[in-house]
Amino acid sequence: MSPLKDQILVVATDLFHTRGINSTGVDTIVAVAGTTKMTLYKYFNSKEELILEVLQKSQQDFQSWLNEKLNLNSKKPAEKIQRFFDYIEEWVNSPEFIGVGFIKASAEFPNEENPIHQLSSQQSREFRQFIGKLANEASIKDADGLALQLSLLFEGAVQAEQMKRGSGAIKYAKKAAKILIDGAIKG
Amino acid sequence: MSPLKDQILVVATDLFHTRGINSTGVDTIVAVAGTTKMTLYKYFNSKEELILEVLQKSQQDFQSWLNEKLNLNSKKPAEKIQRFFDYIEEWVNSPEFIGVGFIKASAEFPNEENPIHQLSSQQSREFRQFIGKLANEASIKDADGLALQLSLLFEGAVQAEQMKRGSGAIKYAKKAAKILIDGAIKG
DNA sequence: TATATACTATACAGTTCTGTATATTTTAAT
DNA sequence: ATTAAAATATACAGAACTGTATAGTATATA
């Protein structure tokens, strides 16, 4: 990938989170990125396309990071799902955390026909399915049910953290997750 | 309250939810409400003020509805918190449900200095404190901890429902809430 | 050194948005 | 019926935003 394209994606990701997507103009993006609109529109056909690529890259980066953490530190499937929220906590509490793209994007583009909303919805579903796979591999009976519940705690905690940085919500989400996971493993 | 002002608030609430706040212009609001910009700016000094009033009215209406449900059907404090999510489910599954204002607004206005963000954050906190009061009256030890967890399930489920109408997330949020509440009552 | 490519600089067309100015019409109260 | 208040109709100033057109500059490759 071209360094300039990457720089535009990095800057856009940050600005979309800190100022909002609709409130961030392409002029601001190129000014901060140190380039021009002509270059931006060379790599992205429209602002919508830029938003979609930002969402995809953000989710890919997060998933890669999470996969690495899970595979590096846990071998047994049951361990993985039990440590899942530890890594979520680590990620949310890291200074680089600025929020979750698909949560914010779905709020700014509420129409279910909108491509940005559809991608957001897809990413949320895929993340839930990823948790479901962890639960399934840990031989949990209602794996999908637990996955949905954990995803609610995840999205709720992220939402709380986006609303007030340093809320500490993730700590309690983790505790709740442990109760639900332990109950699901036994049951 | 003037019928026109009320009509503007009703229409704005709907449009903010279905099209997004920043994406909804005042021209659209007055056109749908069947009035003019002059009238809108008579009752609201700015679009920001309109947004703030929409948020306040939405939360007031919801809280009133919820209080009535709780006080009408339950006398014992323990019963109240146990039925809390039943009413949340009823509300989310009702056809009139279009989302939660403070969740969407905080996403569209991420800057913590912004008055709209601040009101959203305040409403989220107050709702959590309301749950905390229910938990406290039910003699639950870590009432605030439980309240935070239930609020995460609430916001997560609402988020999921805003992302995909008819997701069924609230059903599983309710199940998780029951587990957490039962555990907190015993412990 | 010649040439293609990448990038910059800048202006601008066209649209949309907030908020106001101005004049007119409707409604309600005396 | 007269008068004050409420609401409408409409135009517009000024700003912001997306996307493009055009011309010039840097960079790398041959």
PDB file of C-alpha atoms in Angstrom, chain A residues 58-166:
ATOM      1  CA  SER A  58      -9.771  -0.824  11.836  1.00  0.00           C
ATOM      2  CA  GLN A  59     -11.584  -4.093  12.283  1.00  0.00           C
ATOM      3  CA  GLN A  60      -8.823  -6.070  10.558  1.00  0.00           C
ATOM      4  CA  ASP A  61      -6.170  -4.522  12.800  1.00  0.00           C
ATOM      5  CA  PHE A  62      -8.186  -5.222  15.929  1.00  0.00           C
ATOM      6  CA  GLN A  63      -8.968  -8.807  14.941  1.00  0.00           C
ATOM      7  CA  SER A  64      -5.334  -9.488  14.084  1.00  0.00           C
ATOM      8  CA  TRP A  65      -4.185  -8.118  17.414  1.00  0.00           C
ATOM      9  CA  LEU A  66      -6.796 -10.141  19.296  1.00  0.00           C
ATOM     10  CA  ASN A  67      -6.042 -13.357  17.407  1.00  0.00           C
ATOM     11  CA  GLU A  68      -2.371 -13.028  18.159  1.00  0.00           C
ATOM     12  CA  LYS A  69      -3.031 -12.465  21.859  1.00  0.00           C
ATOM     13  CA  LEU A  70      -5.380 -15.448  22.035  1.00  0.00           C
ATOM     14  CA  ASN A  71      -3.197 -17.866  20.094  1.00  0.00           C
ATOM     15  CA  LEU A  72       0.022 -16.793  21.747  1.00  0.00           C
ATOM     16  CA  ASN A  73      -1.109 -17.108  25.342  1.00  0.00           C
ATOM     17  CA  SER A  74      -3.663 -19.899  25.259  1.00  0.00           C
ATOM     18  CA  LYS A  75      -3.648 -23.316  23.733  1.00  0.00           C
ATOM     19  CA  LYS A  76      -6.773 -24.876  25.238  1.00  0.00           C
ATOM     20  CA  PRO A  77     -10.080 -23.636  23.778  1.00  0.00           C
ATOM     21  CA  ALA A  78     -11.621 -23.178  27.233  1.00  0.00           C
ATOM     22  CA  GLU A  79      -8.732 -20.953  28.214  1.00  0.00           C
ATOM     23  CA  LYS A  80      -9.214 -18.788  25.177  1.00  0.00           C
ATOM     24  CA  ILE A  81     -12.772 -17.782  25.925  1.00  0.00           C
ATOM     25  CA  GLN A  82     -11.952 -17.334  29.594  1.00  0.00           C
ATOM     26  CA  ARG A  83      -9.164 -14.923  28.751  1.00  0.00           C
ATOM     27  CA  PHE A  84     -11.084 -13.219  25.983  1.00  0.00           C
ATOM     28  CA  PHE A  85     -12.169 -10.278  28.122  1.00  0.00           C
ATOM     29  CA  ASP A  86      -8.687  -9.881  29.605  1.00  0.00           C
ATOM     30  CA  TYR A  87      -7.457  -8.893  26.175  1.00  0.00           C
ATOM     31  CA  ILE A  88     -10.488  -6.736  25.529  1.00  0.00           C
ATOM     32  CA  GLU A  89      -9.707  -4.938  28.775  1.00  0.00           C
ATOM     33  CA  GLU A  90      -6.061  -4.550  27.811  1.00  0.00           C
ATOM     34  CA  TRP A  91      -7.074  -3.136  24.462  1.00  0.00           C
ATOM     35  CA  VAL A  92      -9.726  -0.749  25.801  1.00  0.00           C
ATOM     36  CA  ASN A  93      -7.419   0.518  28.532  1.00  0.00           C
ATOM     37  CA  SER A  94      -4.492   1.093  26.200  1.00  0.00           C
ATOM     38  CA  PRO A  95      -3.837   4.766  25.415  1.00  0.00           C
ATOM     39  CA  GLU A  96      -4.242   4.099  21.695  1.00  0.00           C
ATOM     40  CA  PHE A  97      -7.879   3.071  22.122  1.00  0.00           C
ATOM     41  CA  ILE A  98     -10.173   5.590  20.498  1.00  0.00           C
ATOM     42  CA  GLY A  99     -13.321   3.540  20.064  1.00  0.00           C
ATOM     43  CA  VAL A 100     -14.908   0.969  17.805  1.00  0.00           C
ATOM     44  CA  GLY A 101     -15.626   2.058  14.276  1.00  0.00           C
ATOM     45  CA  PHE A 102     -18.669  -0.028  13.538  1.00  0.00           C
ATOM     46  CA  ILE A 103     -20.442   1.118  16.692  1.00  0.00           C
ATOM     47  CA  LYS A 104     -20.015   4.790  15.901  1.00  0.00           C
ATOM     48  CA  ALA A 105     -20.631   4.396  12.180  1.00  0.00           C
ATOM     49  CA  SER A 106     -23.912   2.567  12.688  1.00  0.00           C
ATOM     50  CA  ALA A 107     -25.091   5.427  14.885  1.00  0.00           C
ATOM     51  CA  GLU A 108     -24.152   8.085  12.352  1.00  0.00           C
ATOM     52  CA  PHE A 109     -25.657   6.121   9.462  1.00  0.00           C
ATOM     53  CA  PRO A 110     -28.792   4.569  10.972  1.00  0.00           C
ATOM     54  CA  ASN A 111     -30.460   3.677   7.690  1.00  0.00           C
ATOM     55  CA  GLU A 112     -30.151  -0.068   7.188  1.00  0.00           C
ATOM     56  CA  GLU A 113     -29.946   0.412   3.410  1.00  0.00           C
ATOM     57  CA  ASN A 114     -26.821   2.541   3.730  1.00  0.00           C
ATOM     58  CA  PRO A 115     -23.591   0.744   2.708  1.00  0.00           C
ATOM     59  CA  ILE A 116     -21.744   2.104   5.739  1.00  0.00           C
ATOM     60  CA  HIS A 117     -24.457   0.862   8.062  1.00  0.00           C
ATOM     61  CA  GLN A 118     -24.462  -2.496   6.312  1.00  0.00           C
ATOM     62  CA  LEU A 119     -20.716  -2.921   6.710  1.00  0.00           C
ATOM     63  CA  SER A 120     -20.972  -1.923  10.367  1.00  0.00           C
ATOM     64  CA  SER A 121     -23.736  -4.425  10.929  1.00  0.00           C
ATOM     65  CA  GLN A 122     -21.734  -7.111   9.149  1.00  0.00           C
ATOM     66  CA  GLN A 123     -18.658  -6.438  11.280  1.00  0.00           C
ATOM     67  CA  SER A 124     -20.692  -6.601  14.465  1.00  0.00           C
ATOM     68  CA  ARG A 125     -22.181  -9.919  13.342  1.00  0.00           C
ATOM     69  CA  GLU A 126     -18.787 -11.320  12.364  1.00  0.00           C
ATOM     70  CA  PHE A 127     -17.286 -10.358  15.692  1.00  0.00           C
ATOM     71  CA  ARG A 128     -20.167 -12.062  17.478  1.00  0.00           C
ATOM     72  CA  GLN A 129     -19.622 -15.148  15.347  1.00  0.00           C
ATOM     73  CA  PHE A 130     -15.950 -15.065  16.233  1.00  0.00           C
ATOM     74  CA  ILE A 131     -16.853 -15.191  19.922  1.00  0.00           C
ATOM     75  CA  GLY A 132     -19.317 -17.943  19.073  1.00  0.00           C
ATOM     76  CA  LYS A 133     -16.515 -19.971  17.533  1.00  0.00           C
ATOM     77  CA  LEU A 134     -14.445 -19.570  20.704  1.00  0.00           C
ATOM     78  CA  ALA A 135     -17.418 -20.683  22.797  1.00  0.00           C
ATOM     79  CA  ASN A 136     -18.129 -23.590  20.503  1.00  0.00           C
ATOM     80  CA  GLU A 137     -14.555 -24.819  20.594  1.00  0.00           C
ATOM     81  CA  ALA A 138     -14.754 -24.649  24.376  1.00  0.00           C
ATOM     82  CA  SER A 139     -17.662 -27.124  24.093  1.00  0.00           C
ATOM     83  CA  ILE A 140     -20.180 -24.698  25.484  1.00  0.00           C
ATOM     84  CA  LYS A 141     -23.742 -25.804  24.867  1.00  0.00           C
ATOM     85  CA  ASP A 142     -25.511 -22.610  23.890  1.00  0.00           C
ATOM     86  CA  ALA A 143     -22.402 -21.154  22.290  1.00  0.00           C
ATOM     87  CA  ASP A 144     -24.307 -18.639  20.169  1.00  0.00           C
ATOM     88  CA  GLY A 145     -26.343 -17.466  23.133  1.00  0.00           C
ATOM     89  CA  LEU A 146     -23.280 -16.884  25.242  1.00  0.00           C
ATOM     90  CA  ALA A 147     -21.528 -15.205  22.322  1.00  0.00           C
ATOM     91  CA  LEU A 148     -24.394 -12.788  21.937  1.00  0.00           C
ATOM     92  CA  GLN A 149     -24.328 -11.981  25.632  1.00  0.00           C
ATOM     93  CA  LEU A 150     -20.588 -11.401  25.641  1.00  0.00           C
ATOM     94  CA  SER A 151     -20.899  -9.206  22.566  1.00  0.00           C
ATOM     95  CA  LEU A 152     -23.504  -7.115  24.382  1.00  0.00           C
ATOM     96  CA  LEU A 153     -21.145  -6.653  27.319  1.00  0.00           C
ATOM     97  CA  PHE A 154     -18.385  -5.778  24.863  1.00  0.00           C
ATOM     98  CA  GLU A 155     -20.424  -3.237  22.928  1.00  0.00           C
ATOM     99  CA  GLY A 156     -21.914  -1.810  26.082  1.00  0.00           C
ATOM    100  CA  ALA A 157     -18.511  -1.371  27.701  1.00  0.00           C
ATOM    101  CA  VAL A 158     -17.045   0.187  24.565  1.00  0.00           C
ATOM    102  CA  GLN A 159     -20.029   2.497  24.352  1.00  0.00           C
ATOM    103  CA  ALA A 160     -19.519   3.508  27.985  1.00  0.00           C
ATOM    104  CA  GLU A 161     -15.828   4.103  27.387  1.00  0.00           C
ATOM    105  CA  GLN A 162     -16.527   6.184  24.285  1.00  0.00           C
ATOM    106  CA  MET A 163     -18.929   8.258  26.326  1.00  0.00           C
ATOM    107  CA  LYS A 164     -16.577   8.803  29.229  1.00  0.00           C
ATOM    108  CA  ARG A 165     -12.930   7.881  28.853  1.00  0.00           C
ATOM    109  CA  GLY A 166     -11.706   6.055  31.946  1.00  0.00           C
TER     110      GLY A 166
END
